[in-house]
Tab-separated table of C-alpha atoms in Angstrom:
chain	number	residue	atom	x	y	z
A	24	UNK	CA	-81.903	25.487	-30.292
A	25	UNK	CA	-78.986	23.469	-32.463
A	26	UNK	CA	-76.620	23.991	-34.860
A	27	UNK	CA	-79.034	23.571	-37.930
A	28	UNK	CA	-81.790	26.099	-36.269
A	29	UNK	CA	-79.170	28.705	-36.396
A	30	UNK	CA	-77.927	28.432	-39.999
A	31	UNK	CA	-79.945	28.268	-43.419
A	32	UNK	CA	-79.237	24.813	-44.739
A	33	UNK	CA	-76.650	26.663	-47.493
A	34	UNK	CA	-74.394	27.721	-44.831
A	35	UNK	CA	-74.681	24.248	-43.217
A	36	UNK	CA	-73.565	22.297	-46.854
A	37	UNK	CA	-70.730	24.712	-46.944
A	38	UNK	CA	-69.417	23.956	-43.562
A	39	UNK	CA	-69.564	20.143	-44.252
A	40	UNK	CA	-68.018	20.416	-47.402
A	41	UNK	CA	-65.248	22.478	-46.255
A	42	UNK	CA	-64.870	19.715	-43.174
A	43	UNK	CA	-64.996	16.987	-45.645
A	44	UNK	CA	-62.161	18.332	-47.620
A	45	UNK	CA	-60.132	19.609	-44.474
A	46	UNK	CA	-60.127	16.825	-42.065
A	47	UNK	CA	-58.594	14.580	-44.631
A	48	UNK	CA	-55.861	16.834	-45.353
A	49	UNK	CA	-55.209	17.361	-41.754
A	50	UNK	CA	-55.280	13.734	-40.737
A	51	UNK	CA	-53.012	12.887	-43.605
A	52	UNK	CA	-50.539	16.026	-42.577
A	53	UNK	CA	-50.507	14.683	-39.026
A	54	UNK	CA	-49.686	11.145	-39.971
A	55	UNK	CA	-47.479	11.635	-43.149
A	56	UNK	CA	-46.213	15.304	-42.801
A	57	UNK	CA	-43.334	16.701	-41.043
A	58	UNK	CA	-41.608	15.428	-38.172
A	59	UNK	CA	-40.379	17.903	-35.374
A	60	UNK	CA	-39.105	17.421	-32.279
A	61	UNK	CA	-40.303	18.864	-29.169
A	62	UNK	CA	-38.393	21.393	-27.482
A	63	UNK	CA	-37.982	19.478	-24.330
A	64	UNK	CA	-37.813	16.281	-25.811
A	65	UNK	CA	-34.179	14.357	-25.458
A	66	UNK	CA	-33.157	10.680	-25.929
A	67	UNK	CA	-31.109	8.971	-23.794
A	68	UNK	CA	-27.657	7.738	-24.741
A	69	UNK	CA	-25.852	5.075	-23.031
A	70	UNK	CA	-22.033	4.222	-23.457
A	71	UNK	CA	-21.150	0.885	-25.319
A	72	UNK	CA	-19.226	-0.118	-22.322
A	73	UNK	CA	-22.102	0.387	-19.755
A	74	UNK	CA	-24.262	-1.661	-21.783
A	75	UNK	CA	-21.993	-4.595	-22.416
A	76	UNK	CA	-21.014	-4.566	-18.733
A	77	UNK	CA	-24.686	-5.074	-18.047
A	78	UNK	CA	-25.392	-7.311	-20.434
A	79	UNK	CA	-22.608	-9.827	-19.044
A	80	UNK	CA	-24.089	-9.475	-15.609
A	81	UNK	CA	-27.053	-10.246	-16.341
A	82	UNK	CA	-26.290	-13.371	-18.411
A	83	UNK	CA	-23.980	-14.763	-15.884
A	84	UNK	CA	-25.029	-18.272	-14.764
A	85	UNK	CA	-27.878	-18.351	-17.001
A	86	UNK	CA	-29.039	-20.383	-20.089
A	87	UNK	CA	-31.054	-19.510	-22.967
A	88	UNK	CA	-34.642	-18.402	-22.371
A	89	UNK	CA	-37.234	-21.021	-23.166
A	90	UNK	CA	-38.572	-18.661	-26.043
A	91	UNK	CA	-35.193	-18.179	-27.915
A	92	UNK	CA	-34.436	-22.005	-27.250
A	93	UNK	CA	-36.731	-23.534	-30.089
A	94	UNK	CA	-35.476	-20.733	-32.497
A	95	UNK	CA	-33.600	-22.524	-35.941
A	96	UNK	CA	-32.086	-21.056	-38.833
A	97	UNK	CA	-33.421	-21.848	-42.148
A	98	UNK	CA	-31.410	-23.067	-44.982
A	99	UNK	CA	-31.952	-24.137	-48.521
A	100	UNK	CA	-32.010	-27.733	-47.357
A	101	UNK	CA	-34.451	-27.276	-44.308
A	102	UNK	CA	-36.989	-25.033	-46.161
A	103	UNK	CA	-36.252	-24.776	-49.899
A	104	UNK	CA	-39.583	-23.106	-50.524
A	105	UNK	CA	-38.265	-19.667	-48.821
A	106	UNK	CA	-35.339	-19.186	-51.217
A	107	UNK	CA	-36.913	-19.684	-54.409
A	108	UNK	CA	-38.405	-17.328	-56.270
A	109	UNK	CA	-42.031	-17.601	-57.276
A	110	UNK	CA	-41.451	-16.866	-60.931
A	111	UNK	CA	-38.533	-19.416	-60.906
A	112	UNK	CA	-41.371	-22.110	-59.252
A	113	UNK	CA	-44.133	-21.145	-61.799
A	114	UNK	CA	-41.691	-21.869	-64.465
A	115	UNK	CA	-40.274	-25.191	-63.176
A	116	UNK	CA	-43.818	-26.081	-62.603
A	117	UNK	CA	-44.500	-25.538	-66.235
A	118	UNK	CA	-41.783	-27.414	-67.476
A	119	UNK	CA	-42.739	-30.438	-65.086
A	120	UNK	CA	-46.405	-30.145	-66.334
A	121	UNK	CA	-45.166	-30.442	-69.905
A	122	UNK	CA	-43.140	-33.567	-69.302
A	123	UNK	CA	-45.857	-35.137	-68.124
A	124	UNK	CA	-48.068	-34.310	-70.838
A	125	UNK	CA	-45.344	-35.534	-73.297
A	126	UNK	CA	-44.538	-38.610	-71.276
A	127	UNK	CA	-48.288	-39.275	-71.274
A	128	UNK	CA	-48.444	-38.978	-74.641
A	129	UNK	CA	-45.388	-41.154	-75.497
A	130	UNK	CA	-46.955	-44.012	-73.308
A	131	UNK	CA	-50.697	-43.597	-75.195
A	132	UNK	CA	-49.123	-43.942	-78.180
A	133	UNK	CA	-46.971	-46.705	-77.157
A	134	UNK	CA	-49.755	-48.923	-76.004
A	135	UNK	CA	-51.565	-49.016	-79.515
A	136	UNK	CA	-48.373	-50.271	-81.564
A	137	UNK	CA	-48.150	-54.152	-82.341
A	138	UNK	CA	-46.280	-56.124	-79.160
A	139	UNK	CA	-42.694	-56.374	-80.075
A	140	UNK	CA	-40.912	-59.937	-80.039
A	141	UNK	CA	-38.832	-60.479	-77.131
A	142	UNK	CA	-35.722	-59.901	-78.809
A	143	UNK	CA	-36.952	-56.513	-79.894
A	144	UNK	CA	-38.199	-55.782	-75.968
A	145	UNK	CA	-35.067	-56.757	-74.872
A	146	UNK	CA	-33.350	-54.130	-76.852
A	147	UNK	CA	-35.993	-51.784	-76.339
A	148	UNK	CA	-35.651	-52.101	-72.469
A	149	UNK	CA	-31.751	-51.800	-72.616
A	150	UNK	CA	-32.425	-48.932	-74.780
A	151	UNK	CA	-35.014	-47.251	-72.392
A	152	UNK	CA	-32.650	-47.932	-69.650
A	153	UNK	CA	-29.408	-45.995	-71.019
A	154	UNK	CA	-31.789	-43.224	-72.104
A	155	UNK	CA	-33.211	-43.080	-68.184
A	156	UNK	CA	-29.339	-42.923	-67.066
A	157	UNK	CA	-28.693	-40.316	-69.686
A	158	UNK	CA	-31.913	-38.114	-68.436
A	159	UNK	CA	-30.982	-38.889	-64.900
A	160	UNK	CA	-27.385	-37.449	-65.267
A	161	UNK	CA	-28.457	-34.603	-67.213
A	162	UNK	CA	-30.886	-33.961	-64.308
A	163	UNK	CA	-28.307	-33.671	-61.618
A	164	UNK	CA	-26.492	-31.613	-63.656
A	165	UNK	CA	-29.035	-28.941	-64.323
A	166	UNK	CA	-30.207	-29.338	-60.491
A	167	UNK	CA	-26.195	-28.331	-59.775
A	168	UNK	CA	-26.605	-25.494	-62.087
A	169	UNK	CA	-29.652	-24.112	-61.053
A	170	UNK	CA	-28.420	-24.568	-57.104
A	171	UNK	CA	-25.078	-22.367	-58.369
A	172	UNK	CA	-27.258	-19.993	-60.290
A	173	UNK	CA	-29.478	-19.621	-56.973
A	174	UNK	CA	-26.889	-19.497	-54.886
A	175	UNK	CA	-25.223	-16.633	-56.733
A	176	UNK	CA	-28.630	-14.925	-57.213
A	177	UNK	CA	-29.018	-14.862	-53.362
A	178	UNK	CA	-25.177	-13.320	-52.901
A	179	UNK	CA	-26.140	-10.778	-55.026
A	180	UNK	CA	-29.207	-9.711	-53.537
A	181	UNK	CA	-27.447	-9.722	-50.426
A	182	UNK	CA	-24.875	-7.209	-51.638
A	183	UNK	CA	-27.353	-5.074	-53.272
A	184	UNK	CA	-29.189	-4.855	-50.022
A	185	UNK	CA	-26.120	-4.071	-47.917
A	186	UNK	CA	-24.606	-1.259	-50.497
A	187	UNK	CA	-28.261	0.537	-51.330
A	188	UNK	CA	-30.506	0.080	-48.318
A	189	UNK	CA	-29.397	3.306	-46.751
A	190	UNK	CA	-28.849	6.654	-48.647
A	191	UNK	CA	-27.265	8.228	-45.267
A	192	UNK	CA	-24.629	6.754	-43.107
A	193	UNK	CA	-25.930	6.043	-39.952
A	194	UNK	CA	-23.753	5.008	-36.266
A	195	UNK	CA	-25.109	2.368	-34.610
A	196	UNK	CA	-22.860	2.395	-31.392
A	197	UNK	CA	-21.419	4.681	-29.211
A	198	UNK	CA	-17.836	5.115	-28.839
A	199	UNK	CA	-15.972	5.357	-25.116
A	200	UNK	CA	-14.225	8.451	-26.318
A	201	UNK	CA	-15.414	11.124	-27.541
A	202	UNK	CA	-17.059	10.660	-30.913
A	203	UNK	CA	-15.750	11.722	-34.223
A	204	UNK	CA	-17.774	14.510	-36.164
A	205	UNK	CA	-21.003	13.428	-37.567
A	206	UNK	CA	-21.098	12.401	-41.074
A	207	UNK	CA	-21.907	15.421	-43.662
A	208	UNK	CA	-25.297	16.036	-44.591
A	209	UNK	CA	-26.793	15.087	-47.589
A	210	UNK	CA	-26.385	17.623	-50.379
A	211	UNK	CA	-29.393	20.083	-50.998
A	212	UNK	CA	-31.899	18.742	-53.325
A	213	UNK	CA	-31.728	21.903	-55.605
A	214	UNK	CA	-27.954	20.985	-56.154
A	215	UNK	CA	-29.254	17.432	-57.430
A	216	UNK	CA	-31.222	18.676	-60.269
């Protein structure tokens, strides 16, 4: 005799629905609920001097491991795509497309004009060369301004990350002497409201 034979259908439906409601809540609480420490669990703590002494002893006479020898530092020059904002890339792409369309429209309009005489053609070529030099100078100035703006943006981002990353102070090393007292706990939530 199984469980279905012992219980009427209505009770079985109620049990199934209770499991459907309780089991996800229980799994959510286990995954994201309050974290507590077991009574006999402990974390090992080592003094900073001991760790540095062991590190120095382990590195004596050895070179960089092969797995770390191929690591390289990415800079704006070596990997510019990593340092650009997606929105700015999209705007630059739109500007490039618009410039291409304008140039295409200008060249197709110029094709159907009457051919210029030789002196007029030389003057037009000289004016076009002067215009191209001016555009190149403006483009280099704009690129320098953009690079300075991006550099400023990255510095501001780094400062914000460092300033606002942690809500509570945290100690990252152990002292040789007795440590100073721990930082004050944050104010209770009721005091903030």
